[in-house]
Amino acid sequence: MGLHSPHSPAPLVPPFVYWTASVVINSYGRGMPAAFGNECVAGGSMSEAHLTGPVQLSVRLADQSSEEELEWVSAPLGLLRSAQPWRTFRWYKGQQHYSGTYWAATVRDHVIYESRLELGRLLFADFAPEVRHVIAQPFLLKAVVQGKLRRHVPDYLLFTDAGPVVVDVKPRHRLERPEIAFTFTWTRRVVESRGWQYEVWSEPDPYEMENVRFLAGYRRDWLFDPVLLEGLRSIDLDGRRLGEAFQLLPCRRRLKSGSVPRCVVP
């Protein structure tokens, strides 16, 4: 079906390395880098990155109004689910990242991204069956950490079968920077204080990324004949080649001369 495998020639993509947080939706389950573990954080220990005041969040609504300085622990999920991006992507001369919008089948709407790497995480979220809703730039977090007011806008909020997941996306080479490590550390503490999951996501495996990107084109359900899909689902296709699947499908008639066959399930 044109999918890449470790035994096929390498695709024309950069040699990325998959590096994620410990609570990430993926098939590898690799742990967080040392900078985000329980032992140390660049610029200080985990114990030093303690919260010394209340945590608040602000969300933007569909009418462009906002609900600001809500208590983090009691902010209703319904409000967060309907939130609009706190900030939208920016365009300026010489910018080093690529921003845009992606039509996500999961939400049946466009979702913004601020970089190609964020687009990659969005593709994975749209591909994962356990993800039920996706919000980009979901809220502004405010917390007093080490006596100073800190602010952070996560990249994504995923509503999953296992509960909400807050996602920050950052290239691997930037994760060791002290200011980034510190921000992700206190953000993780805030997120997990509510019983949610927190994820730091970096470059994925190139083969998996290309496969997910390829399959994303087949999530537009209105482009497919529902009767044809029903016929395919009634056949055991496990382990079969694409050509064999075509031969097994009971195509009975054509809509008109020269048209693509419409299959009728007997």
PDB file of C-alpha atoms in Angstrom:
ATOM      1  CA  MET A   1       0.000   0.000   0.000  1.00  0.00           C
ATOM      2  CA  GLY A   2       2.957   2.297  -0.369  1.00  0.00           C
ATOM      3  CA  LEU A   3       3.791   2.378   3.339  1.00  0.00           C
ATOM      4  CA  HIS A   4       7.395   2.562   4.436  1.00  0.00           C
ATOM      5  CA  SER A   5       8.955  -0.139   6.567  1.00  0.00           C
ATOM      6  CA  PRO A   6      12.422  -0.623   8.069  1.00  0.00           C
ATOM      7  CA  HIS A   7      13.181  -2.890   5.093  1.00  0.00           C
ATOM      8  CA  SER A   8      12.269  -0.365   2.401  1.00  0.00           C
ATOM      9  CA  PRO A   9      14.437   2.521   1.146  1.00  0.00           C
ATOM     10  CA  ALA A  10      14.577   5.445   3.549  1.00  0.00           C
ATOM     11  CA  PRO A  11      12.079   8.232   2.757  1.00  0.00           C
ATOM     12  CA  LEU A  12      13.310  11.688   1.903  1.00  0.00           C
ATOM     13  CA  VAL A  13      12.873  13.096   5.389  1.00  0.00           C
ATOM     14  CA  PRO A  14      15.404  14.281   7.988  1.00  0.00           C
ATOM     15  CA  PRO A  15      16.857  11.601  10.318  1.00  0.00           C
ATOM     16  CA  PHE A  16      14.608  12.441  13.267  1.00  0.00           C
ATOM     17  CA  VAL A  17      14.829  10.748  16.657  1.00  0.00           C
ATOM     18  CA  TYR A  18      11.716   9.881  18.678  1.00  0.00           C
ATOM     19  CA  TRP A  19      11.999  11.451  22.136  1.00  0.00           C
ATOM     20  CA  THR A  20       8.943  11.905  24.336  1.00  0.00           C
ATOM     21  CA  ALA A  21       7.654  12.335  27.837  1.00  0.00           C
ATOM     22  CA  SER A  22       6.729   9.375  30.007  1.00  0.00           C
ATOM     23  CA  VAL A  23       2.990   9.834  29.515  1.00  0.00           C
ATOM     24  CA  VAL A  24       2.820  10.096  25.751  1.00  0.00           C
ATOM     25  CA  ILE A  25       0.366   8.499  23.349  1.00  0.00           C
ATOM     26  CA  ASN A  26       2.674   6.361  21.221  1.00  0.00           C
ATOM     27  CA  SER A  27       3.858   2.822  20.738  1.00  0.00           C
ATOM     28  CA  TYR A  28       7.358   3.230  22.085  1.00  0.00           C
ATOM     29  CA  GLY A  29       6.903   4.317  25.703  1.00  0.00           C
ATOM     30  CA  ARG A  30      10.334   5.876  25.981  1.00  0.00           C
ATOM     31  CA  GLY A  31      10.841   8.002  29.071  1.00  0.00           C
ATOM     32  CA  MET A  32      11.414  11.690  29.562  1.00  0.00           C
ATOM     33  CA  PRO A  33      14.895  13.122  29.169  1.00  0.00           C
ATOM     34  CA  ALA A  34      16.926  13.557  32.347  1.00  0.00           C
ATOM     35  CA  ALA A  35      16.123  17.257  32.471  1.00  0.00           C
ATOM     36  CA  PHE A  36      12.469  16.424  33.134  1.00  0.00           C
ATOM     37  CA  GLY A  37      12.878  13.453  35.456  1.00  0.00           C
ATOM     38  CA  ASN A  38      12.774  13.226  39.236  1.00  0.00           C
ATOM     39  CA  GLU A  39      16.451  13.879  39.821  1.00  0.00           C
ATOM     40  CA  CYS A  40      17.388  17.187  38.248  1.00  0.00           C
ATOM     41  CA  VAL A  41      16.202  20.104  36.198  1.00  0.00           C
ATOM     42  CA  ALA A  42      18.461  22.493  34.351  1.00  0.00           C
ATOM     43  CA  GLY A  43      18.786  25.515  36.605  1.00  0.00           C
ATOM     44  CA  GLY A  44      17.745  23.741  39.785  1.00  0.00           C
ATOM     45  CA  SER A  45      16.337  20.588  41.330  1.00  0.00           C
ATOM     46  CA  MET A  46      12.726  19.486  41.098  1.00  0.00           C
ATOM     47  CA  SER A  47      12.238  20.380  44.741  1.00  0.00           C
ATOM     48  CA  GLU A  48      13.369  23.951  43.982  1.00  0.00           C
ATOM     49  CA  ALA A  49      10.755  24.350  41.236  1.00  0.00           C
ATOM     50  CA  HIS A  50       7.952  24.404  43.791  1.00  0.00           C
ATOM     51  CA  LEU A  51       4.738  26.376  43.494  1.00  0.00           C
ATOM     52  CA  THR A  52       4.409  29.131  46.084  1.00  0.00           C
ATOM     53  CA  GLY A  53       1.026  30.549  45.152  1.00  0.00           C
ATOM     54  CA  PRO A  54      -2.308  29.794  43.466  1.00  0.00           C
ATOM     55  CA  VAL A  55      -2.408  28.556  39.873  1.00  0.00           C
ATOM     56  CA  GLN A  56      -4.755  30.304  37.476  1.00  0.00           C
ATOM     57  CA  LEU A  57      -5.701  29.925  33.855  1.00  0.00           C
ATOM     58  CA  SER A  58      -7.343  32.096  31.232  1.00  0.00           C
ATOM     59  CA  VAL A  59      -9.300  30.870  28.212  1.00  0.00           C
ATOM     60  CA  ARG A  60     -10.583  32.585  25.089  1.00  0.00           C
ATOM     61  CA  LEU A  61     -14.161  31.951  23.986  1.00  0.00           C
ATOM     62  CA  ALA A  62     -15.761  31.675  20.553  1.00  0.00           C
ATOM     63  CA  ASP A  63     -17.036  35.266  20.646  1.00  0.00           C
ATOM     64  CA  GLN A  64     -13.452  36.447  21.322  1.00  0.00           C
ATOM     65  CA  SER A  65     -14.271  37.302  24.912  1.00  0.00           C
ATOM     66  CA  SER A  66     -12.189  35.648  27.602  1.00  0.00           C
ATOM     67  CA  GLU A  67     -12.525  34.096  31.036  1.00  0.00           C
ATOM     68  CA  GLU A  68      -9.433  35.106  32.953  1.00  0.00           C
ATOM     69  CA  GLU A  69      -7.718  34.125  36.191  1.00  0.00           C
ATOM     70  CA  LEU A  70      -9.896  31.096  36.850  1.00  0.00           C
ATOM     71  CA  GLU A  71      -8.777  28.694  39.555  1.00  0.00           C
ATOM     72  CA  TRP A  72      -6.863  25.913  37.835  1.00  0.00           C
ATOM     73  CA  VAL A  73      -8.200  23.059  39.970  1.00  0.00           C
ATOM     74  CA  SER A  74     -11.849  24.032  39.466  1.00  0.00           C
ATOM     75  CA  ALA A  75     -11.981  25.314  35.878  1.00  0.00           C
ATOM     76  CA  PRO A  76     -14.816  23.306  34.231  1.00  0.00           C
ATOM     77  CA  LEU A  77     -13.899  20.848  31.492  1.00  0.00           C
ATOM     78  CA  GLY A  78     -16.837  22.024  29.411  1.00  0.00           C
ATOM     79  CA  LEU A  79     -15.366  25.501  29.258  1.00  0.00           C
ATOM     80  CA  LEU A  80     -11.955  24.171  28.270  1.00  0.00           C
ATOM     81  CA  ARG A  81     -13.442  21.902  25.623  1.00  0.00           C
ATOM     82  CA  SER A  82     -15.040  24.882  23.884  1.00  0.00           C
ATOM     83  CA  ALA A  83     -11.987  27.137  24.230  1.00  0.00           C
ATOM     84  CA  GLN A  84     -10.507  28.895  21.225  1.00  0.00           C
ATOM     85  CA  PRO A  85      -6.741  29.285  20.698  1.00  0.00           C
ATOM     86  CA  TRP A  86      -5.353  31.723  23.238  1.00  0.00           C
ATOM     87  CA  ARG A  87      -3.037  33.040  20.569  1.00  0.00           C
ATOM     88  CA  THR A  88      -2.971  32.471  16.844  1.00  0.00           C
ATOM     89  CA  PHE A  89       0.075  31.971  14.667  1.00  0.00           C
ATOM     90  CA  ARG A  90       2.038  34.943  13.442  1.00  0.00           C
ATOM     91  CA  TRP A  91       3.707  35.683  10.115  1.00  0.00           C
ATOM     92  CA  TYR A  92       6.792  37.853   9.839  1.00  0.00           C
ATOM     93  CA  LYS A  93       9.751  38.221   7.529  1.00  0.00           C
ATOM     94  CA  GLY A  94      12.523  35.749   8.241  1.00  0.00           C
ATOM     95  CA  GLN A  95      10.561  33.532  10.628  1.00  0.00           C
ATOM     96  CA  GLN A  96      12.150  30.122  11.096  1.00  0.00           C
ATOM     97  CA  HIS A  97       8.996  28.058  11.539  1.00  0.00           C
ATOM     98  CA  TYR A  98       6.015  27.222   9.369  1.00  0.00           C
ATOM     99  CA  SER A  99       2.519  27.979  10.700  1.00  0.00           C
ATOM    100  CA  GLY A 100      -0.833  26.935   9.289  1.00  0.00           C
ATOM    101  CA  THR A 101      -4.086  25.058   9.775  1.00  0.00           C
ATOM    102  CA  TYR A 102      -4.867  21.356   9.498  1.00  0.00           C
ATOM    103  CA  TRP A 103      -8.318  19.873   8.947  1.00  0.00           C
ATOM    104  CA  ALA A 104      -8.612  17.274  11.721  1.00  0.00           C
ATOM    105  CA  ALA A 105     -11.114  14.460  11.248  1.00  0.00           C
ATOM    106  CA  THR A 106     -11.326  14.064  15.031  1.00  0.00           C
ATOM    107  CA  VAL A 107     -12.915  17.489  15.504  1.00  0.00           C
ATOM    108  CA  ARG A 108     -14.194  17.887  11.914  1.00  0.00           C
ATOM    109  CA  ASP A 109     -12.703  21.360  11.801  1.00  0.00           C
ATOM    110  CA  HIS A 110      -9.432  23.174  11.252  1.00  0.00           C
ATOM    111  CA  VAL A 111      -6.835  23.172  14.041  1.00  0.00           C
ATOM    112  CA  ILE A 112      -3.918  25.600  13.990  1.00  0.00           C
ATOM    113  CA  TYR A 113      -0.248  24.761  14.401  1.00  0.00           C
ATOM    114  CA  GLU A 114       2.769  27.046  14.795  1.00  0.00           C
ATOM    115  CA  SER A 115       5.471  24.795  13.333  1.00  0.00           C
ATOM    116  CA  ARG A 116       5.917  21.703  11.213  1.00  0.00           C
ATOM    117  CA  LEU A 117       6.762  19.812  14.374  1.00  0.00           C
ATOM    118  CA  GLU A 118       3.452  20.852  15.929  1.00  0.00           C
ATOM    119  CA  LEU A 119       1.746  19.684  12.751  1.00  0.00           C
ATOM    120  CA  GLY A 120       3.394  16.300  13.277  1.00  0.00           C
ATOM    121  CA  ARG A 121       1.934  16.015  16.777  1.00  0.00           C
ATOM    122  CA  LEU A 122      -1.438  17.090  15.432  1.00  0.00           C
ATOM    123  CA  LEU A 123      -1.333  14.347  12.799  1.00  0.00           C
ATOM    124  CA  PHE A 124      -0.577  11.767  15.494  1.00  0.00           C
ATOM    125  CA  ALA A 125      -3.428  13.067  17.674  1.00  0.00           C
ATOM    126  CA  ASP A 126      -5.845  12.912  14.753  1.00  0.00           C
ATOM    127  CA  PHE A 127      -4.702   9.361  14.023  1.00  0.00           C
ATOM    128  CA  ALA A 128      -5.071   8.047  17.605  1.00  0.00           C
ATOM    129  CA  PRO A 129      -8.521   6.490  18.247  1.00  0.00           C
ATOM    130  CA  GLU A 130      -8.355   7.333  21.963  1.00  0.00           C
ATOM    131  CA  VAL A 131      -8.202  11.076  21.220  1.00  0.00           C
ATOM    132  CA  ARG A 132     -11.721  12.544  21.129  1.00  0.00           C
ATOM    133  CA  HIS A 133     -11.024  16.261  20.844  1.00  0.00           C
ATOM    134  CA  VAL A 134      -8.061  18.544  20.156  1.00  0.00           C
ATOM    135  CA  ILE A 135      -7.568  22.198  21.085  1.00  0.00           C
ATOM    136  CA  ALA A 136      -4.514  24.190  20.037  1.00  0.00           C
ATOM    137  CA  GLN A 137      -3.067  26.887  22.313  1.00  0.00           C
ATOM    138  CA  PRO A 138      -5.830  25.964  24.780  1.00  0.00           C
ATOM    139  CA  PHE A 139      -5.204  28.328  27.704  1.00  0.00           C
ATOM    140  CA  LEU A 140      -2.785  30.623  29.481  1.00  0.00           C
ATOM    141  CA  LEU A 141      -1.371  29.233  32.705  1.00  0.00           C
ATOM    142  CA  LYS A 142      -0.201  31.541  35.491  1.00  0.00           C
ATOM    143  CA  ALA A 143       1.651  30.247  38.534  1.00  0.00           C
ATOM    144  CA  VAL A 144       3.939  31.639  41.175  1.00  0.00           C
ATOM    145  CA  VAL A 145       7.064  29.478  41.049  1.00  0.00           C
ATOM    146  CA  GLN A 146      10.059  30.200  43.259  1.00  0.00           C
ATOM    147  CA  GLY A 147       8.450  33.491  44.218  1.00  0.00           C
ATOM    148  CA  LYS A 148       7.999  34.771  40.651  1.00  0.00           C
ATOM    149  CA  LEU A 149       4.916  34.905  38.445  1.00  0.00           C
ATOM    150  CA  ARG A 150       5.336  32.537  35.495  1.00  0.00           C
ATOM    151  CA  ARG A 151       3.193  32.310  32.356  1.00  0.00           C
ATOM    152  CA  HIS A 152       2.915  29.546  29.790  1.00  0.00           C
ATOM    153  CA  VAL A 153       0.591  28.617  26.914  1.00  0.00           C
ATOM    154  CA  PRO A 154       0.771  24.862  26.135  1.00  0.00           C
ATOM    155  CA  ASP A 155       0.635  23.771  22.516  1.00  0.00           C
ATOM    156  CA  TYR A 156      -2.281  21.317  22.702  1.00  0.00           C
ATOM    157  CA  LEU A 157      -4.974  19.995  24.999  1.00  0.00           C
ATOM    158  CA  LEU A 158      -6.133  16.501  24.050  1.00  0.00           C
ATOM    159  CA  PHE A 159      -9.330  15.013  25.428  1.00  0.00           C
ATOM    160  CA  THR A 160      -8.724  11.262  25.480  1.00  0.00           C
ATOM    161  CA  ASP A 161     -10.440   8.153  26.800  1.00  0.00           C
ATOM    162  CA  ALA A 162      -7.935   8.184  29.681  1.00  0.00           C
ATOM    163  CA  GLY A 163      -8.517  11.853  30.519  1.00  0.00           C
ATOM    164  CA  PRO A 164      -7.066  15.193  29.422  1.00  0.00           C
ATOM    165  CA  VAL A 165      -3.479  15.362  28.148  1.00  0.00           C
ATOM    166  CA  VAL A 166      -1.617  18.672  27.978  1.00  0.00           C
ATOM    167  CA  VAL A 167       1.072  18.695  25.279  1.00  0.00           C
ATOM    168  CA  ASP A 168       4.128  20.856  24.728  1.00  0.00           C
ATOM    169  CA  VAL A 169       6.020  20.420  21.451  1.00  0.00           C
ATOM    170  CA  LYS A 170       9.674  21.332  21.225  1.00  0.00           C
ATOM    171  CA  PRO A 171      12.614  20.198  19.048  1.00  0.00           C
ATOM    172  CA  ARG A 172      14.947  17.851  20.861  1.00  0.00           C
ATOM    173  CA  HIS A 173      17.971  20.148  20.605  1.00  0.00           C
ATOM    174  CA  ARG A 174      16.136  22.837  22.583  1.00  0.00           C
ATOM    175  CA  LEU A 175      14.963  20.682  25.490  1.00  0.00           C
ATOM    176  CA  GLU A 176      18.155  21.105  27.478  1.00  0.00           C
ATOM    177  CA  ARG A 177      17.962  24.894  27.520  1.00  0.00           C
ATOM    178  CA  PRO A 178      17.549  25.955  31.174  1.00  0.00           C
ATOM    179  CA  GLU A 179      14.575  28.249  30.620  1.00  0.00           C
ATOM    180  CA  ILE A 180      12.673  25.637  28.593  1.00  0.00           C
ATOM    181  CA  ALA A 181      13.463  22.825  31.027  1.00  0.00           C
ATOM    182  CA  PHE A 182      12.325  24.985  33.943  1.00  0.00           C
ATOM    183  CA  THR A 183       9.055  25.990  32.216  1.00  0.00           C
ATOM    184  CA  PHE A 184       8.202  22.416  31.309  1.00  0.00           C
ATOM    185  CA  THR A 185       9.000  21.253  34.833  1.00  0.00           C
ATOM    186  CA  TRP A 186       6.603  23.580  36.629  1.00  0.00           C
ATOM    187  CA  THR A 187       3.992  23.093  33.903  1.00  0.00           C
ATOM    188  CA  ARG A 188       4.160  19.367  34.442  1.00  0.00           C
ATOM    189  CA  ARG A 189       3.676  19.852  38.179  1.00  0.00           C
ATOM    190  CA  VAL A 190       0.648  22.052  37.595  1.00  0.00           C
ATOM    191  CA  VAL A 191      -0.957  19.668  35.097  1.00  0.00           C
ATOM    192  CA  GLU A 192      -0.391  16.565  37.181  1.00  0.00           C
ATOM    193  CA  SER A 193      -1.733  18.308  40.288  1.00  0.00           C
ATOM    194  CA  ARG A 194      -5.148  18.023  38.676  1.00  0.00           C
ATOM    195  CA  GLY A 195      -4.663  14.362  37.808  1.00  0.00           C
ATOM    196  CA  TRP A 196      -4.094  15.071  34.141  1.00  0.00           C
ATOM    197  CA  GLN A 197      -1.267  13.829  31.954  1.00  0.00           C
ATOM    198  CA  TYR A 198       1.526  16.016  30.633  1.00  0.00           C
ATOM    199  CA  GLU A 199       3.573  15.300  27.534  1.00  0.00           C
ATOM    200  CA  VAL A 200       6.690  16.800  25.994  1.00  0.00           C
ATOM    201  CA  TRP A 201       6.832  15.731  22.342  1.00  0.00           C
ATOM    202  CA  SER A 202       9.777  16.009  19.960  1.00  0.00           C
ATOM    203  CA  GLU A 203      10.697  14.652  16.531  1.00  0.00           C
ATOM    204  CA  PRO A 204       9.027  11.300  15.760  1.00  0.00           C
ATOM    205  CA  ASP A 205      10.406   8.258  14.018  1.00  0.00           C
ATOM    206  CA  PRO A 206      10.516   9.219  10.299  1.00  0.00           C
ATOM    207  CA  TYR A 207       8.911   5.969   9.085  1.00  0.00           C
ATOM    208  CA  GLU A 208       6.020   6.263  11.495  1.00  0.00           C
ATOM    209  CA  MET A 209       5.586   9.945  10.668  1.00  0.00           C
ATOM    210  CA  GLU A 210       5.425   9.290   6.930  1.00  0.00           C
ATOM    211  CA  ASN A 211       2.926   6.446   7.438  1.00  0.00           C
ATOM    212  CA  VAL A 212       0.661   8.604   9.600  1.00  0.00           C
ATOM    213  CA  ARG A 213       0.922  11.470   7.114  1.00  0.00           C
ATOM    214  CA  PHE A 214      -0.005   9.102   4.262  1.00  0.00           C
ATOM    215  CA  LEU A 215      -2.979   7.632   6.125  1.00  0.00           C
ATOM    216  CA  ALA A 216      -4.250  11.089   7.101  1.00  0.00           C
ATOM    217  CA  GLY A 217      -5.472  11.539   3.544  1.00  0.00           C
ATOM    218  CA  TYR A 218      -7.970   8.703   4.017  1.00  0.00           C
ATOM    219  CA  ARG A 219      -9.839  10.205   6.987  1.00  0.00           C
ATOM    220  CA  ARG A 220     -12.235  12.287   4.857  1.00  0.00           C
ATOM    221  CA  ASP A 221     -15.232   9.998   5.251  1.00  0.00           C
ATOM    222  CA  TRP A 222     -17.428  11.903   2.793  1.00  0.00           C
ATOM    223  CA  LEU A 223     -15.065  10.891  -0.036  1.00  0.00           C
ATOM    224  CA  PHE A 224     -15.832   7.179   0.352  1.00  0.00           C
ATOM    225  CA  ASP A 225     -18.843   5.145  -0.717  1.00  0.00           C
ATOM    226  CA  PRO A 226     -20.457   3.830   2.512  1.00  0.00           C
ATOM    227  CA  VAL A 227     -21.713   0.710   0.714  1.00  0.00           C
ATOM    228  CA  LEU A 228     -18.200  -0.003  -0.525  1.00  0.00           C
ATOM    229  CA  LEU A 229     -16.835   0.396   3.016  1.00  0.00           C
ATOM    230  CA  GLU A 230     -19.492  -1.952   4.358  1.00  0.00           C
ATOM    231  CA  GLY A 231     -18.470  -4.546   1.785  1.00  0.00           C
ATOM    232  CA  LEU A 232     -14.803  -4.250   2.746  1.00  0.00           C
ATOM    233  CA  ARG A 233     -15.584  -4.572   6.436  1.00  0.00           C
ATOM    234  CA  SER A 234     -17.559  -7.765   5.823  1.00  0.00           C
ATOM    235  CA  ILE A 235     -14.467  -9.483   4.392  1.00  0.00           C
ATOM    236  CA  ASP A 236     -11.510 -10.881   6.313  1.00  0.00           C
ATOM    237  CA  LEU A 237      -8.657  -8.768   4.915  1.00  0.00           C
ATOM    238  CA  ASP A 238      -6.101  -9.417   7.636  1.00  0.00           C
ATOM    239  CA  GLY A 239      -2.713 -10.052   6.045  1.00  0.00           C
ATOM    240  CA  ARG A 240      -3.978  -9.763   2.477  1.00  0.00           C
ATOM    241  CA  ARG A 241      -2.490  -7.612  -0.258  1.00  0.00           C
ATOM    242  CA  LEU A 242      -4.408  -4.707  -1.746  1.00  0.00           C
ATOM    243  CA  GLY A 243      -4.904  -6.545  -5.047  1.00  0.00           C
ATOM    244  CA  GLU A 244      -6.398  -9.521  -3.232  1.00  0.00           C
ATOM    245  CA  ALA A 245      -8.831  -7.226  -1.446  1.00  0.00           C
ATOM    246  CA  PHE A 246     -10.063  -5.912  -4.791  1.00  0.00           C
ATOM    247  CA  GLN A 247     -10.665  -9.460  -6.026  1.00  0.00           C
ATOM    248  CA  LEU A 248     -12.630 -10.423  -2.920  1.00  0.00           C
ATOM    249  CA  LEU A 249     -14.977  -7.446  -3.005  1.00  0.00           C
ATOM    250  CA  PRO A 250     -18.317  -8.391  -4.649  1.00  0.00           C
ATOM    251  CA  CYS A 251     -18.749  -5.634  -7.260  1.00  0.00           C
ATOM    252  CA  ARG A 252     -22.078  -6.205  -9.008  1.00  0.00           C
ATOM    253  CA  ARG A 253     -22.767  -3.189 -11.207  1.00  0.00           C
ATOM    254  CA  ARG A 254     -21.607   0.157 -12.532  1.00  0.00           C
ATOM    255  CA  LEU A 255     -23.415   3.431 -12.011  1.00  0.00           C
ATOM    256  CA  LYS A 256     -22.984   4.302 -15.693  1.00  0.00           C
ATOM    257  CA  SER A 257     -20.728   3.392 -18.554  1.00  0.00           C
ATOM    258  CA  GLY A 258     -17.100   4.107 -17.799  1.00  0.00           C
ATOM    259  CA  SER A 259     -17.651   5.002 -14.152  1.00  0.00           C
ATOM    260  CA  VAL A 260     -15.953   3.483 -11.138  1.00  0.00           C
ATOM    261  CA  PRO A 261     -17.734   0.296  -9.977  1.00  0.00           C
ATOM    262  CA  ARG A 262     -20.157   0.675  -7.111  1.00  0.00           C
ATOM    263  CA  CYS A 263     -20.105  -2.438  -4.975  1.00  0.00           C
ATOM    264  CA  VAL A 264     -23.274  -3.939  -3.548  1.00  0.00           C
ATOM    265  CA  VAL A 265     -23.039  -6.150  -0.493  1.00  0.00           C
ATOM    266  CA  PRO A 266     -25.085  -9.323  -1.060  1.00  0.00           C
TER     267      PRO A 266
END
